[in-house]
Amino acid sequence: MIQAGFLPDTLPQPNGWEIAASLKSAREVTGDFYDAFELTDGNIGLVIADVCDKGLGAALFMTLFRSLIRAVSKIDFFTNAEYASTISSGTRLKNAISFTNNYIAETHGKTSMFCTIFFGILDTHTGSFSYVNGGHLPPVVINQQGIKETLKATGPAVGIESGADYGIGEVVFERGDTLFAHTDGLTDTINPAGEYLSEQELIPLLVGDQPLTFLLEQIHNKVKDYSTGAQQFDDITMLAIRRRVI
């Protein structure tokens, strides 16, 4: 994949947490991406996104969206330097997503390119997770009983309209909770009968104590079995975060 250099070589693995991700592109270029990075306040930024359309155009905008989100969320020029250390996760999220949205809409609006983005900031000490969901498929928080919470959209897809408003969601991870996010390529998988793969069929694969990388591979195996090896038409990207039990 041409843009492999725009994906993180390694993912942060804070004490008490596990983070895993996977991207399998349908073509040589992709409009999907994921990211995980440490912020200036010691928290962890986590992103999964899907640029509209396919091909080289989507691939180019993927690199732009990814770079803007990462760069803007890491700097504090939106606040007085004396108080930069006190910027909240919610403010950091809103600054980054709003700046990215406005830049794309105002500078590249004629291209009609946009991106669904789920961007969260994890406080690894408290388990608090603040997020903005810009039109992305809602991630789910899972525990041993199944789906605990669904993290629905807090605003529109990013890059469509300058000045769009984005709300901030909050959730707290308890020990054993897992967040699972994916792009639509996963649930666009079709079997020979023309039926789409349901997210509900995947949730049981994520309940367990095996490493997240293994569980994500299990999901890819499920996709292959469900589609009986048919050609993959869309990129499949997944991101998972687990708060360890001990």
Coordinates of C-alpha atoms in Angstrom, one line a residue:
M1 CA 0.0 0.0 0.0
I2 CA 1.5 3.3 -1.1
Q3 CA 0.5 5.3 2.0
A4 CA 1.9 2.9 4.6
G5 CA 4.2 5.6 5.7
F6 CA 1.2 7.7 6.9
L7 CA 0.1 5.0 9.3
P8 CA 1.9 4.7 12.7
D9 CA 4.8 2.2 12.8
T10 CA 3.8 1.2 16.3
L11 CA 0.9 2.0 18.6
P12 CA 1.2 3.3 22.1
Q13 CA 0.6 0.6 24.7
P14 CA 0.1 2.5 28.0
N15 CA 0.3 0.6 31.3
G16 CA -3.0 -1.1 31.9
W17 CA -4.2 -0.7 28.3
E18 CA -4.1 -2.5 25.0
I19 CA -4.4 -0.7 21.6
A20 CA -4.6 -2.5 18.3
A21 CA -5.5 -1.6 14.7
S22 CA -5.7 -3.2 11.3
L23 CA -6.1 -1.8 7.7
K24 CA -6.6 -4.1 4.7
S25 CA -7.0 -2.1 1.5
A26 CA -9.0 -3.2 -1.5
R27 CA -6.6 -1.5 -3.8
E28 CA -3.0 -0.2 -3.9
V29 CA -4.2 3.1 -2.5
T30 CA -6.7 3.7 0.3
G31 CA -8.9 6.4 1.7
D32 CA -9.1 4.8 5.1
F33 CA -6.7 5.5 8.0
Y34 CA -6.2 5.0 11.7
D35 CA -3.9 6.8 14.1
A36 CA -2.8 6.6 17.7
F37 CA -0.4 9.1 19.3
E38 CA 0.7 10.7 22.6
L39 CA -0.4 14.2 23.2
T40 CA 1.4 17.0 25.0
D41 CA -0.6 16.4 28.2
G42 CA 0.3 12.7 28.3
N43 CA -3.1 11.5 27.0
I44 CA -3.5 9.3 23.9
G45 CA -5.2 10.5 20.7
L46 CA -7.0 7.8 18.8
V47 CA -8.5 8.2 15.2
I48 CA -10.3 6.1 12.7
A49 CA -11.5 7.7 9.5
D50 CA -12.8 7.0 6.0
V51 CA -12.4 9.5 3.1
C52 CA -15.3 9.6 0.6
D53 CA -14.7 8.1 -2.8
K54 CA -11.9 5.8 -3.8
G55 CA -8.7 5.9 -5.8
L56 CA -5.9 8.4 -5.9
G57 CA -8.0 11.4 -4.9
A58 CA -9.2 9.7 -1.7
A59 CA -5.7 8.6 -1.0
L60 CA -4.3 12.2 -1.3
F61 CA -7.0 13.6 1.0
M62 CA -6.4 10.8 3.4
T63 CA -2.9 12.1 4.0
L64 CA -4.2 15.6 4.4
F65 CA -6.9 14.8 6.9
R66 CA -4.6 12.6 8.9
S67 CA -1.8 15.3 9.0
L68 CA -4.2 18.1 10.0
I69 CA -5.8 16.1 12.8
R70 CA -2.5 15.0 14.3
A71 CA -0.7 18.3 13.9
V72 CA -3.5 20.6 15.3
S73 CA -4.3 18.3 18.2
K74 CA -0.7 18.4 19.4
I75 CA -0.3 22.1 19.6
D76 CA -1.9 24.7 21.9
F77 CA -1.9 27.9 19.9
F78 CA -5.7 28.2 20.4
T79 CA -5.1 29.2 24.1
N80 CA -2.9 31.7 26.0
A81 CA 0.5 30.1 26.4
E82 CA 0.4 30.6 30.1
Y83 CA -2.6 28.3 30.4
A84 CA -1.8 25.8 27.6
S85 CA -1.2 23.0 30.1
T86 CA -4.8 23.3 31.3
I87 CA -6.5 22.8 27.9
S88 CA -9.2 20.2 28.3
S89 CA -9.5 17.1 26.1
G90 CA -12.9 18.4 24.9
T91 CA -11.4 21.7 23.8
R92 CA -8.5 20.0 22.1
L93 CA -10.8 17.7 20.2
K94 CA -13.1 20.6 19.1
N95 CA -10.2 22.7 18.0
A96 CA -8.6 20.0 15.9
I97 CA -11.8 18.8 14.2
S98 CA -13.2 22.3 13.6
F99 CA -9.9 23.6 12.2
T100 CA -9.7 20.5 9.9
N101 CA -13.3 20.8 8.8
N102 CA -13.0 24.5 8.0
Y103 CA -9.7 24.2 6.2
I104 CA -11.0 21.4 3.9
A105 CA -14.4 23.1 3.3
E106 CA -12.9 26.5 2.6
T107 CA -9.7 25.5 0.7
H108 CA -10.8 22.4 -1.1
G109 CA -14.6 22.7 -1.2
K110 CA -14.8 22.5 -5.0
T111 CA -13.5 18.9 -4.8
S112 CA -16.5 17.8 -2.7
M113 CA -14.2 15.6 -0.7
F114 CA -15.1 14.9 2.9
C115 CA -14.2 12.4 5.6
T116 CA -16.1 10.6 8.3
I117 CA -13.8 10.8 11.4
F118 CA -14.0 9.3 14.9
F119 CA -11.4 11.0 17.1
G120 CA -11.1 10.4 20.8
I121 CA -8.7 11.3 23.6
L122 CA -8.0 8.8 26.3
D123 CA -7.0 9.6 29.8
T124 CA -5.1 6.4 30.7
H125 CA -5.1 7.2 34.4
T126 CA -8.8 7.7 35.0
G127 CA -10.3 5.8 32.0
S128 CA -12.1 8.9 30.8
F129 CA -12.5 9.0 27.1
S130 CA -13.7 12.2 25.3
Y131 CA -14.6 11.9 21.6
V132 CA -16.0 13.6 18.6
N133 CA -17.8 11.6 16.0
G134 CA -17.9 13.4 12.6
G135 CA -20.4 11.3 10.7
H136 CA -18.6 8.0 11.3
L137 CA -20.2 4.6 11.9
P138 CA -20.8 4.6 15.7
P139 CA -18.1 2.7 17.6
V140 CA -19.3 0.4 20.4
V141 CA -18.0 -0.2 23.9
I142 CA -18.2 -3.8 24.8
N143 CA -18.0 -5.8 28.0
Q144 CA -18.5 -9.4 28.9
Q145 CA -22.3 -9.0 28.6
G146 CA -22.1 -7.5 25.1
I147 CA -22.6 -3.9 23.9
K148 CA -22.4 -1.4 26.8
E149 CA -22.5 1.9 24.9
T150 CA -22.8 3.1 21.3
L151 CA -20.9 6.3 20.5
K152 CA -23.1 8.0 18.0
A153 CA -22.3 10.9 15.7
T154 CA -21.8 14.3 17.5
G155 CA -21.6 16.2 14.2
P156 CA -21.5 15.9 10.4
A157 CA -18.8 14.4 8.2
V158 CA -15.7 16.6 8.2
G159 CA -15.1 19.0 5.3
I160 CA -18.6 19.4 4.0
E161 CA -19.5 22.8 5.4
S162 CA -17.4 25.5 7.0
G163 CA -18.5 26.4 10.5
A164 CA -20.2 23.1 11.2
D165 CA -20.7 22.4 14.9
Y166 CA -19.3 19.4 16.7
G167 CA -20.4 18.2 20.1
I168 CA -18.2 16.3 22.5
G169 CA -19.1 12.9 23.9
E170 CA -17.8 11.3 27.1
V171 CA -17.5 7.7 28.3
V172 CA -15.6 6.0 31.1
F173 CA -13.8 2.7 30.5
E174 CA -14.2 0.2 33.3
R175 CA -11.7 -2.6 33.6
G176 CA -12.4 -5.2 30.9
D177 CA -14.2 -2.7 28.6
T178 CA -13.2 -2.7 24.9
L179 CA -13.9 0.0 22.3
F180 CA -14.4 -1.3 18.8
A181 CA -14.5 1.0 15.8
H182 CA -14.4 0.2 12.1
T183 CA -15.0 1.6 8.6
D184 CA -18.0 0.7 6.4
G185 CA -15.9 -1.8 4.4
L186 CA -16.4 -4.3 7.2
T187 CA -20.2 -4.3 7.2
D188 CA -20.4 -3.9 3.4
T189 CA -19.2 -7.5 3.1
I190 CA -21.8 -9.6 1.3
N191 CA -22.3 -13.3 1.3
P192 CA -23.4 -15.4 -1.8
A193 CA -27.1 -14.8 -0.8
G194 CA -26.6 -11.0 -1.1
E195 CA -26.8 -10.5 2.7
Y196 CA -24.6 -7.9 4.4
L197 CA -22.4 -8.9 7.4
S198 CA -23.9 -7.7 10.6
E199 CA -21.9 -6.0 13.3
Q200 CA -23.9 -8.1 15.8
E201 CA -22.2 -11.2 14.4
L202 CA -18.8 -9.7 15.2
I203 CA -19.3 -8.6 18.8
P204 CA -18.9 -12.2 20.2
L205 CA -15.5 -12.4 18.6
L206 CA -14.3 -9.4 20.7
V207 CA -15.5 -10.8 24.1
G208 CA -12.6 -12.6 25.6
D209 CA -9.1 -12.2 27.0
Q210 CA -7.0 -13.0 23.9
P211 CA -4.8 -10.2 22.6
L212 CA -6.7 -7.6 20.5
T213 CA -4.4 -8.2 17.5
F214 CA -5.6 -11.9 17.5
L215 CA -9.2 -10.9 17.8
L216 CA -9.0 -8.4 14.9
E217 CA -7.5 -11.2 12.8
Q218 CA -10.4 -13.4 13.8
I219 CA -12.7 -10.8 12.4
H220 CA -10.8 -10.8 9.1
N221 CA -11.2 -14.5 9.0
K222 CA -14.9 -14.2 9.6
V223 CA -15.1 -11.7 6.6
K224 CA -13.3 -14.2 4.4
D225 CA -15.6 -17.1 5.4
Y226 CA -18.7 -14.9 5.1
S227 CA -17.9 -13.7 1.6
T228 CA -16.6 -17.2 0.6
G229 CA -13.4 -15.6 -0.7
A230 CA -15.0 -13.0 -3.0
Q231 CA -13.0 -10.0 -4.0
Q232 CA -12.9 -7.2 -1.5
F233 CA -14.4 -4.0 -2.9
D234 CA -13.8 -1.6 0.0
D235 CA -11.1 -1.0 2.5
I236 CA -11.5 -2.6 5.9
T237 CA -10.1 -0.7 8.8
M238 CA -10.5 -1.5 12.5
L239 CA -9.4 0.1 15.8
A240 CA -9.8 -1.5 19.2
I241 CA -8.9 -0.2 22.7
R242 CA -9.1 -2.3 25.9
R243 CA -8.7 -1.5 29.5
R244 CA -7.1 -4.5 31.0
V245 CA -8.7 -6.3 33.9
I246 CA -5.5 -6.3 35.9

